[in-house]
Short mmCIF file of C-alpha atoms in Angstrom, two decimals:
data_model
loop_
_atom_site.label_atom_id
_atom_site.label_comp_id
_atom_site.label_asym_id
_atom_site.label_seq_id
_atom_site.Cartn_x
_atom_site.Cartn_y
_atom_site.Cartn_z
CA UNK Z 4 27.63 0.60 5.84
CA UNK Z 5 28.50 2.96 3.01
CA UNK Z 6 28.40 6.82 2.44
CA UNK Z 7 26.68 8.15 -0.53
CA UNK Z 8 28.87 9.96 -3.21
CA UNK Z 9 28.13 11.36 -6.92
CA UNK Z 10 27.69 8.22 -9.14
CA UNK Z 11 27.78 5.59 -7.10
CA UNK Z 12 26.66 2.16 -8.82
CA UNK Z 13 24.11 0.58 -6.95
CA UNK Z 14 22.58 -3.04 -8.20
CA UNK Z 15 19.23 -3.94 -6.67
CA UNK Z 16 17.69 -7.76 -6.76
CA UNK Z 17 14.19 -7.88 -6.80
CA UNK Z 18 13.86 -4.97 -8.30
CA UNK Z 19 10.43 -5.58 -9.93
CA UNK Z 20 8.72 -5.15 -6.86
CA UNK Z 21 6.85 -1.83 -5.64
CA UNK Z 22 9.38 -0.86 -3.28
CA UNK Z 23 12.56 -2.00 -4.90
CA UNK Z 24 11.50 -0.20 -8.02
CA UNK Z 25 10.15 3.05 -6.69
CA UNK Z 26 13.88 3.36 -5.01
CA UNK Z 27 15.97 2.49 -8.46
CA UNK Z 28 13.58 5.39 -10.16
CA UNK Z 29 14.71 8.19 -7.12
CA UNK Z 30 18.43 7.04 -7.56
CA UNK Z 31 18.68 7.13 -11.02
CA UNK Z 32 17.00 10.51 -11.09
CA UNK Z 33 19.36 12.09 -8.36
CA UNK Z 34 22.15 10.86 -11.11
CA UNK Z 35 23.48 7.49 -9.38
CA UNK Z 36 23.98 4.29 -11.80
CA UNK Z 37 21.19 1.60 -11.75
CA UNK Z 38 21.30 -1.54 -12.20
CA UNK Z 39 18.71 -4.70 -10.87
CA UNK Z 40 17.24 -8.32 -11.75
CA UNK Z 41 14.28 -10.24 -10.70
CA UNK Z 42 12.66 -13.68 -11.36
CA UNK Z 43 10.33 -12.60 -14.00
CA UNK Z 44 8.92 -9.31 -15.87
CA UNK Z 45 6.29 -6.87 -14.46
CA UNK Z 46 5.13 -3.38 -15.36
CA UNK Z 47 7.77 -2.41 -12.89
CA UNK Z 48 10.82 -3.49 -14.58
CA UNK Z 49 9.36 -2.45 -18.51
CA UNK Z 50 9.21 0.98 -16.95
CA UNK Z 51 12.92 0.85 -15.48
CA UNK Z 52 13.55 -0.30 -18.60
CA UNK Z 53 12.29 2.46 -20.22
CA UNK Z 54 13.83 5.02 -18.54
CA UNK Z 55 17.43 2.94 -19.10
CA UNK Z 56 17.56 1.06 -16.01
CA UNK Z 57 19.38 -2.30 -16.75
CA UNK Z 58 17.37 -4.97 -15.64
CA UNK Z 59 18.36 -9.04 -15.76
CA UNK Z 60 15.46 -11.39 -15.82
CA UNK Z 61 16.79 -14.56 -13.64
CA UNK Z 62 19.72 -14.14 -11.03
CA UNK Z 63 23.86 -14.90 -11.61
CA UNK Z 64 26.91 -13.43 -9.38
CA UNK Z 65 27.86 -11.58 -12.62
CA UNK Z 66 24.96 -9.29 -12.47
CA UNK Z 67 27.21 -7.44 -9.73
CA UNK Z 68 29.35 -5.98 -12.33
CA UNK Z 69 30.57 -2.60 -10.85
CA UNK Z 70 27.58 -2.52 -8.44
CA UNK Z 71 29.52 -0.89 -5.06
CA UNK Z 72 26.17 -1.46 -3.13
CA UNK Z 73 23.85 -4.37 -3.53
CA UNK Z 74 20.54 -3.71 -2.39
CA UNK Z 75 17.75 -6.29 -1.49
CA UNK Z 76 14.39 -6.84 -0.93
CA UNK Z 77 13.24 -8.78 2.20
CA UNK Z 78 12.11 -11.49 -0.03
CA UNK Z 79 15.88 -12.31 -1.29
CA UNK Z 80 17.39 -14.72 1.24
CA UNK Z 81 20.88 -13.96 2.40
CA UNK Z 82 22.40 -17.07 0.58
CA UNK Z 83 21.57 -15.52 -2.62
CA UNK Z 84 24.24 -15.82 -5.37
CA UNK Z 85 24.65 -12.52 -6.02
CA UNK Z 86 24.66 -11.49 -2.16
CA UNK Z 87 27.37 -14.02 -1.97
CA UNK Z 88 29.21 -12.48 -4.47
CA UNK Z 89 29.05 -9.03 -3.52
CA UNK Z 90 30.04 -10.15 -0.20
CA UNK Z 91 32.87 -12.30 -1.14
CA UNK Z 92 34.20 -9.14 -3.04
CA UNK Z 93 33.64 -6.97 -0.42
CA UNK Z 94 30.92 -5.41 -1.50
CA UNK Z 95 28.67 -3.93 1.08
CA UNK Z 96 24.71 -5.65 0.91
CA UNK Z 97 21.73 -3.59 2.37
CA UNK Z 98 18.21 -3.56 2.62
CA UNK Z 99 16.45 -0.79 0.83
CA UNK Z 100 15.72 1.34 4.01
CA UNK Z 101 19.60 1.81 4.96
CA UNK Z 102 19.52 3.42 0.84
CA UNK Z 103 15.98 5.53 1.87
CA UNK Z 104 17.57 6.83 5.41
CA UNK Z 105 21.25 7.69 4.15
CA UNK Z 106 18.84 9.38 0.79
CA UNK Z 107 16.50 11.08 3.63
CA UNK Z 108 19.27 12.26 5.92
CA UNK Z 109 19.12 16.02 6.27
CA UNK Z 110 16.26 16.46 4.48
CA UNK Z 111 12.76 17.03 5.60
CA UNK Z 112 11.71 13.93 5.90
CA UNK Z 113 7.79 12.37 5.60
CA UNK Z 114 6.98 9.01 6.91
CA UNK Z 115 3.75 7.43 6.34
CA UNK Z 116 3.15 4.40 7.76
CA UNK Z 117 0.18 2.12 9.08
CA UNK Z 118 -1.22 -1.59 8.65
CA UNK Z 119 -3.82 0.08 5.85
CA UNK Z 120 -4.06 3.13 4.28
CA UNK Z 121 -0.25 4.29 4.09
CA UNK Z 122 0.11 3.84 0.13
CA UNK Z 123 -2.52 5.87 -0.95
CA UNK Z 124 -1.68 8.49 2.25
CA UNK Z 125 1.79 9.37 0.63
CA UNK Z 126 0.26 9.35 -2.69
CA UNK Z 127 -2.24 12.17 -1.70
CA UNK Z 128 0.58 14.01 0.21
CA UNK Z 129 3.04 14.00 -2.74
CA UNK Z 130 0.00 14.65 -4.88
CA UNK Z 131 -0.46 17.83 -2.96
CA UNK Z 132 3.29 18.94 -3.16
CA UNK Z 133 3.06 19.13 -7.02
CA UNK Z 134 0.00 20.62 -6.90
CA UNK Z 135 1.34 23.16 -4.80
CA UNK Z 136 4.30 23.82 -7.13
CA UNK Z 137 6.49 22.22 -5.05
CA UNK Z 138 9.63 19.43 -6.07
CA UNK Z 139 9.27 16.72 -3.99
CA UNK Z 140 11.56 13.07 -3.48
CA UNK Z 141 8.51 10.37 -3.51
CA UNK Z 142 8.68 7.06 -2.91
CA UNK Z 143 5.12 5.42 -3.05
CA UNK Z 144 4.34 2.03 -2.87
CA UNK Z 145 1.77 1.70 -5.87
CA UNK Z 146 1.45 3.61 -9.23
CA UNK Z 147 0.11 7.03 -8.65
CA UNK Z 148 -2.66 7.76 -11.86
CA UNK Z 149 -2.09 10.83 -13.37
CA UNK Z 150 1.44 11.02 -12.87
CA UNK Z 151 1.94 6.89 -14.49
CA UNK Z 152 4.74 6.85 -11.68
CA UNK Z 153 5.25 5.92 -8.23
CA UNK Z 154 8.70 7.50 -7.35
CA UNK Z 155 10.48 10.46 -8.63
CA UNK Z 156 13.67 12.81 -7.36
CA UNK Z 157 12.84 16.31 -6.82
CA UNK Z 158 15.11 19.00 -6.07
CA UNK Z 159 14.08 20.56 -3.15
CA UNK Z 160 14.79 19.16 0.42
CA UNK Z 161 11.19 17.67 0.65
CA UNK Z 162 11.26 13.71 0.73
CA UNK Z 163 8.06 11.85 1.20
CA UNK Z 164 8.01 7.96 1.80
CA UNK Z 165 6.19 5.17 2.56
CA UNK Z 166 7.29 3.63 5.36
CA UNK Z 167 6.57 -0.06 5.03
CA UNK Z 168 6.32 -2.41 8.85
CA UNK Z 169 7.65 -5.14 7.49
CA UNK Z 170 10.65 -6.84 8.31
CA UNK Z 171 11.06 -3.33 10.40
CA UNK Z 172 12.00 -1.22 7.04
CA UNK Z 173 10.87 1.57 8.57
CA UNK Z 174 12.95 1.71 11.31
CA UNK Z 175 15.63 2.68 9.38
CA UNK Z 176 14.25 5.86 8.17
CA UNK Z 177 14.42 9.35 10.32
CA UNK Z 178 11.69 11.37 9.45
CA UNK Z 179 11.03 14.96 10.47
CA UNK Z 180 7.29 14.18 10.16
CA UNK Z 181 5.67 10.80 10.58
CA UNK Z 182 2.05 9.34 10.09
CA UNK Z 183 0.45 6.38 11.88
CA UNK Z 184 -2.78 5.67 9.94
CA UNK Z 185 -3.87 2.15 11.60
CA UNK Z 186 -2.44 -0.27 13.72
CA UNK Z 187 -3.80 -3.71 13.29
CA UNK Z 188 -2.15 -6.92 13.58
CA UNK Z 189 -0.64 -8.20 10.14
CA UNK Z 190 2.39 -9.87 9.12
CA UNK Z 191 2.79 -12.62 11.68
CA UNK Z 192 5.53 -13.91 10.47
CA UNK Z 193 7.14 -10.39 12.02
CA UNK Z 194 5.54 -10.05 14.51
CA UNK Z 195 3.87 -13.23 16.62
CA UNK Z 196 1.89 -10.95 18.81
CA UNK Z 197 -0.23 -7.67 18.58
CA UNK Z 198 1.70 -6.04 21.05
CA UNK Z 199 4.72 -6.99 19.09
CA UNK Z 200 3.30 -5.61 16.00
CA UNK Z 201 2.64 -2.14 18.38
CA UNK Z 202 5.54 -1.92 20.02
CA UNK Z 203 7.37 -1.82 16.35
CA UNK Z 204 5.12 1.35 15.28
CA UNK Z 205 6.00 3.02 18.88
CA UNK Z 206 9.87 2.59 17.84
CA UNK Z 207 9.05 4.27 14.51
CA UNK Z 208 7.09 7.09 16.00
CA UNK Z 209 10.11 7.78 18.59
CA UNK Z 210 12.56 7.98 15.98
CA UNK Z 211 10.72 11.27 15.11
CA UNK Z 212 13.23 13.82 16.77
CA UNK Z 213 11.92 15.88 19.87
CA UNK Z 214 10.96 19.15 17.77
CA UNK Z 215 9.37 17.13 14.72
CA UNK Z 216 5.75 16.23 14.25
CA UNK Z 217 3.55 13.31 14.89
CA UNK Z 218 0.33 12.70 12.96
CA UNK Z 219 -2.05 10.06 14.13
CA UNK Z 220 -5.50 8.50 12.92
CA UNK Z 221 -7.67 9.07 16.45
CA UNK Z 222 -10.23 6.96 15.25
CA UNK Z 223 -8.11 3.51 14.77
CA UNK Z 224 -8.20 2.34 18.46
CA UNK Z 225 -4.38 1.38 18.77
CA UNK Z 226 -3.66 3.92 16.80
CA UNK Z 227 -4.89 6.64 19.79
CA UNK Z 228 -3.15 4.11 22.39
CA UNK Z 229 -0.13 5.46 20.25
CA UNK Z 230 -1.09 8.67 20.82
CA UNK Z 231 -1.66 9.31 24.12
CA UNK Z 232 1.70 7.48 24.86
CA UNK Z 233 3.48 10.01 22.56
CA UNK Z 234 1.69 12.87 24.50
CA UNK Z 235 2.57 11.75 27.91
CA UNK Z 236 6.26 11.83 26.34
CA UNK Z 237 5.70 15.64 25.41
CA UNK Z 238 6.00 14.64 21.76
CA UNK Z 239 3.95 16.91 19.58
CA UNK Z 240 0.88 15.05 18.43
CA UNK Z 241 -1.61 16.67 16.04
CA UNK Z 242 -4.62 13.66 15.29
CA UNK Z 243 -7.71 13.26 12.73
CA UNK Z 244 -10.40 11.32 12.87
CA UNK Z 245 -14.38 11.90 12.79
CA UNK Z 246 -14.81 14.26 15.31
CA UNK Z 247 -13.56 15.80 18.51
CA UNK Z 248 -10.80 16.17 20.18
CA UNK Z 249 -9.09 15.13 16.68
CA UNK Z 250 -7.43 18.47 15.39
CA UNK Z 251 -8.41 17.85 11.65
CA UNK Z 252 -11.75 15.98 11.39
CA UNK Z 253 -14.41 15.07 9.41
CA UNK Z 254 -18.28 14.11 9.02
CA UNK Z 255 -19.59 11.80 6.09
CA UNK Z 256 -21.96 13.71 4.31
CA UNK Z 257 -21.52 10.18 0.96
CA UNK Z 258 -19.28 8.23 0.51
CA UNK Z 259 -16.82 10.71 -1.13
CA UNK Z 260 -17.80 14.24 0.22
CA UNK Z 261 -17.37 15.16 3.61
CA UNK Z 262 -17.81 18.32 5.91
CA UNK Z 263 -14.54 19.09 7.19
CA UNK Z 264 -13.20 20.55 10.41
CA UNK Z 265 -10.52 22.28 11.99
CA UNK Z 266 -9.73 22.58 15.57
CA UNK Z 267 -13.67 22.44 16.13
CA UNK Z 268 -14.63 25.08 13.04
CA UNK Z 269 -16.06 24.43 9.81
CA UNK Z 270 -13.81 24.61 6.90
CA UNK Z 271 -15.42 24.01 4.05
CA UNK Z 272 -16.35 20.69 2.18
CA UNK Z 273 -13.91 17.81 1.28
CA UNK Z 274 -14.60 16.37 -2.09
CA UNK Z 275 -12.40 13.00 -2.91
CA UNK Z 276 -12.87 11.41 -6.67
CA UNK Z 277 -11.99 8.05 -4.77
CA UNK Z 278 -14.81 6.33 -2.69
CA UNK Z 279 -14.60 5.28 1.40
CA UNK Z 280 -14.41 6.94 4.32
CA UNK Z 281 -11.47 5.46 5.05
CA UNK Z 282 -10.01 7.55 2.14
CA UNK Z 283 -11.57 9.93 3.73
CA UNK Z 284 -9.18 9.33 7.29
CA UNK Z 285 -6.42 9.44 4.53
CA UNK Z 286 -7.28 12.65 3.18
CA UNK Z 287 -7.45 14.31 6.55
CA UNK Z 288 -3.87 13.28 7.46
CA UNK Z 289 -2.58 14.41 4.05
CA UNK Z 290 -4.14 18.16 4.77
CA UNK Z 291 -2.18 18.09 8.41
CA UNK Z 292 1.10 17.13 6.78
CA UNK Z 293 0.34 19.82 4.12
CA UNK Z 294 -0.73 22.79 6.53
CA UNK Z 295 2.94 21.49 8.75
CA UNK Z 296 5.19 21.94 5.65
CA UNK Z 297 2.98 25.23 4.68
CA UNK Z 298 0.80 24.43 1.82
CA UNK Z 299 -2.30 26.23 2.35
CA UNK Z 300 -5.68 24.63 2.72
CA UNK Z 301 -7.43 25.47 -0.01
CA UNK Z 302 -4.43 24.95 -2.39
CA UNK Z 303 -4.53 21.27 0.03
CA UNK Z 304 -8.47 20.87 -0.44
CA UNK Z 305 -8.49 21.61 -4.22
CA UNK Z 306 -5.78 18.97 -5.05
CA UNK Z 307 -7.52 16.21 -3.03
CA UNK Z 308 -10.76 16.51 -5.06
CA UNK Z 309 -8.74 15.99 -8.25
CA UNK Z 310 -6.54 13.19 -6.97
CA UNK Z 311 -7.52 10.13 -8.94
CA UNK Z 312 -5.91 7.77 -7.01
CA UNK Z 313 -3.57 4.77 -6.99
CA UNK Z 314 -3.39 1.36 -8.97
CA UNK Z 315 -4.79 -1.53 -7.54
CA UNK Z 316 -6.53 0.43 -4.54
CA UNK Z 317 -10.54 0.29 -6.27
CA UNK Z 318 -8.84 0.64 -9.51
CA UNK Z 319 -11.65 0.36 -12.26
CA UNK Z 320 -10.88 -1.76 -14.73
CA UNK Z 321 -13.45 -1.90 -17.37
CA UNK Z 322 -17.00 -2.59 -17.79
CA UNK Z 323 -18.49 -4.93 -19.92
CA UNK Z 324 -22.14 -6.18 -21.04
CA UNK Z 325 -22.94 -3.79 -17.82
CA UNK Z 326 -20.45 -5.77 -15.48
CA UNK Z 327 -18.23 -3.37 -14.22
CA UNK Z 328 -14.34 -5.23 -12.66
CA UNK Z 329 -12.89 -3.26 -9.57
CA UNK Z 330 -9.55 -4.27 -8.36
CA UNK Z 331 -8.14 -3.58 -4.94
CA UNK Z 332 -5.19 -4.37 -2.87
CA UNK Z 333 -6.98 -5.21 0.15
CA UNK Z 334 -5.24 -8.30 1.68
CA UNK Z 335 -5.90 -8.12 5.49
CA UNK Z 336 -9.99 -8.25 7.05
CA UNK Z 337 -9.84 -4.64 7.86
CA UNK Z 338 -9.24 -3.84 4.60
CA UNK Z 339 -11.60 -6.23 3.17
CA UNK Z 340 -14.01 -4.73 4.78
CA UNK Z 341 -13.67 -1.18 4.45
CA UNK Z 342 -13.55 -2.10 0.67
CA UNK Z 343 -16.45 -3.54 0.20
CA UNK Z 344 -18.50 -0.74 2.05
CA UNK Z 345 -17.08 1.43 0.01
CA UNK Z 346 -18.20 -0.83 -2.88
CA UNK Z 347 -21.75 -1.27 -1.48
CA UNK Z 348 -22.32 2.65 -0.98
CA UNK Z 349 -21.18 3.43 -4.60
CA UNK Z 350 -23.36 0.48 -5.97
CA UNK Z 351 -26.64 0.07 -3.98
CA UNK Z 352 -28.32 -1.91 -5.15
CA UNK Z 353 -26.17 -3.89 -7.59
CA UNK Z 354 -25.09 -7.61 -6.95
CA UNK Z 355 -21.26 -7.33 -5.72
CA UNK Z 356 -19.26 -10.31 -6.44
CA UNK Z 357 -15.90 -11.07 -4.84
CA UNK Z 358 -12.86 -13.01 -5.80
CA UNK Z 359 -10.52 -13.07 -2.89
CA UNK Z 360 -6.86 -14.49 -3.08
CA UNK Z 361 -5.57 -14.92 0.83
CA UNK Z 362 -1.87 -13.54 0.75
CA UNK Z 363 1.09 -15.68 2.24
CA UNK Z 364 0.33 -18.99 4.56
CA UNK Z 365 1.13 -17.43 7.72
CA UNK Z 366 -1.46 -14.18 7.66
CA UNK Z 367 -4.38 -16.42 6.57
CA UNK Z 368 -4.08 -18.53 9.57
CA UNK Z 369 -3.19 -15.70 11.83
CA UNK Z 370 -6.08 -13.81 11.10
CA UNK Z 371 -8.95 -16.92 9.89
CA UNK Z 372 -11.62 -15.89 11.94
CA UNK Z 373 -11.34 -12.24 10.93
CA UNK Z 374 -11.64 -13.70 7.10
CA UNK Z 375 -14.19 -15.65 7.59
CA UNK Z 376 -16.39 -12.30 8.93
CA UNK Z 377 -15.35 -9.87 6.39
CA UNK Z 378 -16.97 -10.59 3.54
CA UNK Z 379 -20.68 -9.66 4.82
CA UNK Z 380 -21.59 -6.78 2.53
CA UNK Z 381 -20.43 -9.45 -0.68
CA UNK Z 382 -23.44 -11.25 -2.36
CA UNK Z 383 -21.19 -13.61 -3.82
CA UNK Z 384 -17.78 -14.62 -3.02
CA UNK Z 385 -15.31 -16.57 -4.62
CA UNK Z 386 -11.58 -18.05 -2.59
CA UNK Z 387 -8.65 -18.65 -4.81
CA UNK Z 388 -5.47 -20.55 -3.20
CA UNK Z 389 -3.42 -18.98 -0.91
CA UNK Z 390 -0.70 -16.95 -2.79
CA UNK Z 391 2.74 -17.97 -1.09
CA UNK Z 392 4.71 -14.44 -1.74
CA UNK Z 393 7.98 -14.82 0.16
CA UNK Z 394 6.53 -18.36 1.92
CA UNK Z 395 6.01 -21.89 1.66
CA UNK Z 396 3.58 -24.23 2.39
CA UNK Z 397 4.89 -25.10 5.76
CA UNK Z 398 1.86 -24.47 7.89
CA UNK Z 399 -0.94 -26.78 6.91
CA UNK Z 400 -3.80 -23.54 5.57
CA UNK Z 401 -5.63 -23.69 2.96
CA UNK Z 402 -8.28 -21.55 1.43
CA UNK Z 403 -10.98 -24.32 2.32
CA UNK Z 404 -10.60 -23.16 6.08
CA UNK Z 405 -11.88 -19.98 5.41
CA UNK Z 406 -14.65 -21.30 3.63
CA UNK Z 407 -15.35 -23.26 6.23
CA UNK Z 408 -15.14 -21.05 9.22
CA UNK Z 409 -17.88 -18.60 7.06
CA UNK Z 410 -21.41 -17.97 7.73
CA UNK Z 411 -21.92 -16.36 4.26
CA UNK Z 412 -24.64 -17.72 2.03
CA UNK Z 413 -23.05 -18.51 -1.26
CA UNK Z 414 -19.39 -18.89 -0.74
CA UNK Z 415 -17.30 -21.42 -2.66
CA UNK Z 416 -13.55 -22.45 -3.16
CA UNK Z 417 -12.26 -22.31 -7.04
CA UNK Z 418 -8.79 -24.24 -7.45
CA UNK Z 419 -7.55 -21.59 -10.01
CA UNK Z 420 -7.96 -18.14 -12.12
CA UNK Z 421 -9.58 -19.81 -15.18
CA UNK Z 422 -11.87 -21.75 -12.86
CA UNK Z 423 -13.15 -18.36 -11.57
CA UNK Z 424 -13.53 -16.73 -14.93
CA UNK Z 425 -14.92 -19.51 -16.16
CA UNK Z 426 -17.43 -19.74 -13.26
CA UNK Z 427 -17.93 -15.87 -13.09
CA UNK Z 428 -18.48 -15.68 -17.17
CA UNK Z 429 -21.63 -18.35 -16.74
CA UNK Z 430 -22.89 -16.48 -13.89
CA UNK Z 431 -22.39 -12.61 -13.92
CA UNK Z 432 -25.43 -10.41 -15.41
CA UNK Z 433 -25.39 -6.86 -16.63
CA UNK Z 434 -25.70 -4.39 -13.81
CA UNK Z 435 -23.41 -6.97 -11.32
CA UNK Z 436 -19.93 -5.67 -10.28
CA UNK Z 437 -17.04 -7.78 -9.65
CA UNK Z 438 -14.03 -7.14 -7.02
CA UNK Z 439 -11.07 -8.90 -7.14
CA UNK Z 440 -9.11 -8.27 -4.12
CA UNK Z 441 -6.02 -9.32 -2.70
CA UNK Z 442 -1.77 -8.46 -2.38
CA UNK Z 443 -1.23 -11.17 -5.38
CA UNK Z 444 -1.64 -11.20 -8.69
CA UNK Z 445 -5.44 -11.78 -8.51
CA UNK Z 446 -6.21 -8.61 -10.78
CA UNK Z 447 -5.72 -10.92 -13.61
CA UNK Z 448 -8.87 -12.79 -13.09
CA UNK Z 449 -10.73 -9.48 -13.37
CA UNK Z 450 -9.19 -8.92 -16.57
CA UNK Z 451 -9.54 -12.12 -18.11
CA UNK Z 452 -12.92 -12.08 -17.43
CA UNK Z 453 -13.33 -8.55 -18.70
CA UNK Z 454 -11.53 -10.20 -22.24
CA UNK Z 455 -14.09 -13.24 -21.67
CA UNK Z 456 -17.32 -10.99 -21.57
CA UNK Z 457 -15.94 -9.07 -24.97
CA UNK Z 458 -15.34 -12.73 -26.96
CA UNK Z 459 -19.43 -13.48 -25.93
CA UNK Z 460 -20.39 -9.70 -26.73
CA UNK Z 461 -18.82 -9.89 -30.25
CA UNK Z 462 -20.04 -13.54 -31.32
#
């Protein structure tokens, strides 16, 4: 392994991604050298880049340079040039949560974690810090709007973090405080089995020493098997959900205002500027993590109902000839779901169109069935091909068997992005709102079609 000292050089590949990124931000703050490369650009590496991050577009072994720690994402295979060169100079390679742990030890430590939910979680917890006039370590897995970051270094001993499930990252970090939003089966390529996929978030939740703190959705079925298992431990548990015997919970009063309750007594109204009542769950863990690291509630309350959420999680885009573009994240059939309720509760009314993009080979045929049923509250719905991420096309799923595994009434395959603008331009009307969802890069269809409805506007 290594031990951290004052300007160590650390080079990270694939350092365009959310996670990669958000760590090369907090270690060049705390004053260690930078360096990274990935395949192509994105908004992540223009923004390293801005802040004088060196980052390489392509990969070669002389990237190392003076790098003493490489750092990779799960998605860079171990017979990657520059791993073999760091390692044929000695050079110790890690993952990014052996960096995050080492970076966390002795410090109060937040973990956030959960199959859905967890990014915009830690981004309403670190939100709250600042508000609070605290100086928090982040590390967030999206951009956080309003702050146009999603990682910074503070200088007190507070360190929030998302703690991502796959390929185990987070069981390398050692939190003082952990969250468990949701436990539902996803990345199958990790874990074959639900239990499997469980039995990983128990390890995480143990690693949560015997006088720290536990916070746990009651409401998410596995999520409460997690509980009570902690309890019968003697671990200290404190839960939320939508009602009793949840510590912090909450009653819908629309789809962004809730009454709120503690430990059975009123306490006030919680107002989010996000829609869902699932950001609603999220908002009621964020005010237990705040009360346990003594941020009062109101000072808690206030911040939430100014939070204005993260990219890519029902990120407006832009509206158009009265069609109005949502993007979201959601990749898995829970979070399809809770999406577009969400979407139909803001927008009664209103025609909501979809344009899904299944993520990685082995989730979509996992989890087809579950697919295939979430897109009820959708008028119209639109499947792109499956975007491979860190896989190839080794398993024989397409799109088409979703389609055909759906009872929807008008649900249709399109081979690429300009075939659904192209199809969506002819067909949209003023007052219709389109959603593109998915872990990809499907958000460009949204704004190519935003572009497209401007061209016919102005001709």
């Amino acid at each position: 392994m290594f031990s951290l000292r004052p300007g160590m050089a650390f080079h990270l590949i694939g350092i365009g991604g959310a996670g990669l990124s958000a760590l090369a931000i907090v270690l060049h703050e705390a004053g260690y050298r930078v360096s990274g490369c990935d395949r192509a650009s994105s908004p992540f590496t223009e923004a390293l880049r801005a802040l004088g991050i060196p980052v390489h577009i392509g990969h070669d072994p002389a990237h190392v340079g003076e790098a003493e720690v490489l750092v990779r994402s799960s998605a860079v295979p171990a017979d990657h040039p520059e791993v073999r060169a760091a390692e044929a100079q000695g050079r110790p390679v890690v993952k990014r949560e052996a960096v995050i742990g080492t970076l966390m030890a002795d410090r109060w430590g937040i973990a956030i974690a959960g199959s859905h939910g967890k990014t915009t979680t830690t981004a309403m917890i670190a939100w709250i810090a600042m508000a609070a006039g605290r100086d928090p370590t982040f590390i967030v897995g999206g951009l956080i709007h309003g702050l146009n970051r999603n990682a910074r270094a503070g200088r007190e001993d507070l360190f929030i973090v998302e703690a991502d499930e796959y390929d185990r990252m987070f069981l390398g970090l050692r939190p003082r405080i952990a969250v468990v939003t949701t436990i539902e089966h996803d990345h199958p390529d990790c874990y074959p089995t639900p239990e499997a996929f469980f039995e990983a978030f128990q390890a995480f939740a143990e690693q949560v020493p015997p006088e720290g703190l536990l916070v746990i959705c009651h409401a998410d079925p596995e999520a409460r098997r997690l509980a009570d298992l902690l309890e019968r431990q003697g671990r200290r548990v404190i839960r939320y959900g939508w009602g009793p015997p949840a510590r912090w919970w909450a009653r819908p009063l629309a789809v962004d205002r809730f009454a709120l309750f503690r430990e059975g007594r009123e306490a006030g109204v919680l107002s989010l500027s996000i829609p869902g009542h699932h950001h609603g769950l999220n908002a009621l863990a964020a005010l237990a993590v705040a009360e346990a690291v003594g941020i009062p509630l109101e000072t808690a309350r206030e911040a939430l109902s100014r939070f204005p959420g993260t990219a890519r999680r029902f990120e407006v885009k832009g509206e158009v000839r009265g069609v109005r573009v949502i993007d979201d994240y959601a990749h898995h059939p829970g979070e399809i779901r809770a999406t577009l309720q969400a979407a139909r509760a803001c927008y009664p009314g209103r025609s909501l169109w979809v344009v899904f993009q299944p993520h990685t080979y082995s989730r979509t045929r996992a989890l087809l069935g579950e697919f295939a049923a979430a897109f009820e509250d959708a008028d119209h719905v639109l499947l792109l091909p499956i975007y491979a991420a860190r896989e190839t096309d080794t398993l024989g799923v397409r799109s088409e068997d979703i389609l055909q595994r759906m009872s929807h009434s008008d649900a249709r395959c399109v081979p690429d992005f300009e075939a659904a603008v192209d199809f969506l331009r002819r067909h949209v009307r003023p007052g219709d709102v389109v959603l593109t969802l998915g872990a990809g890069d499907v958000y460009r269809v949204g704004e190519h079609l935003l572009e497209a409805l401007k061209v016919s506007e102005e001709e």
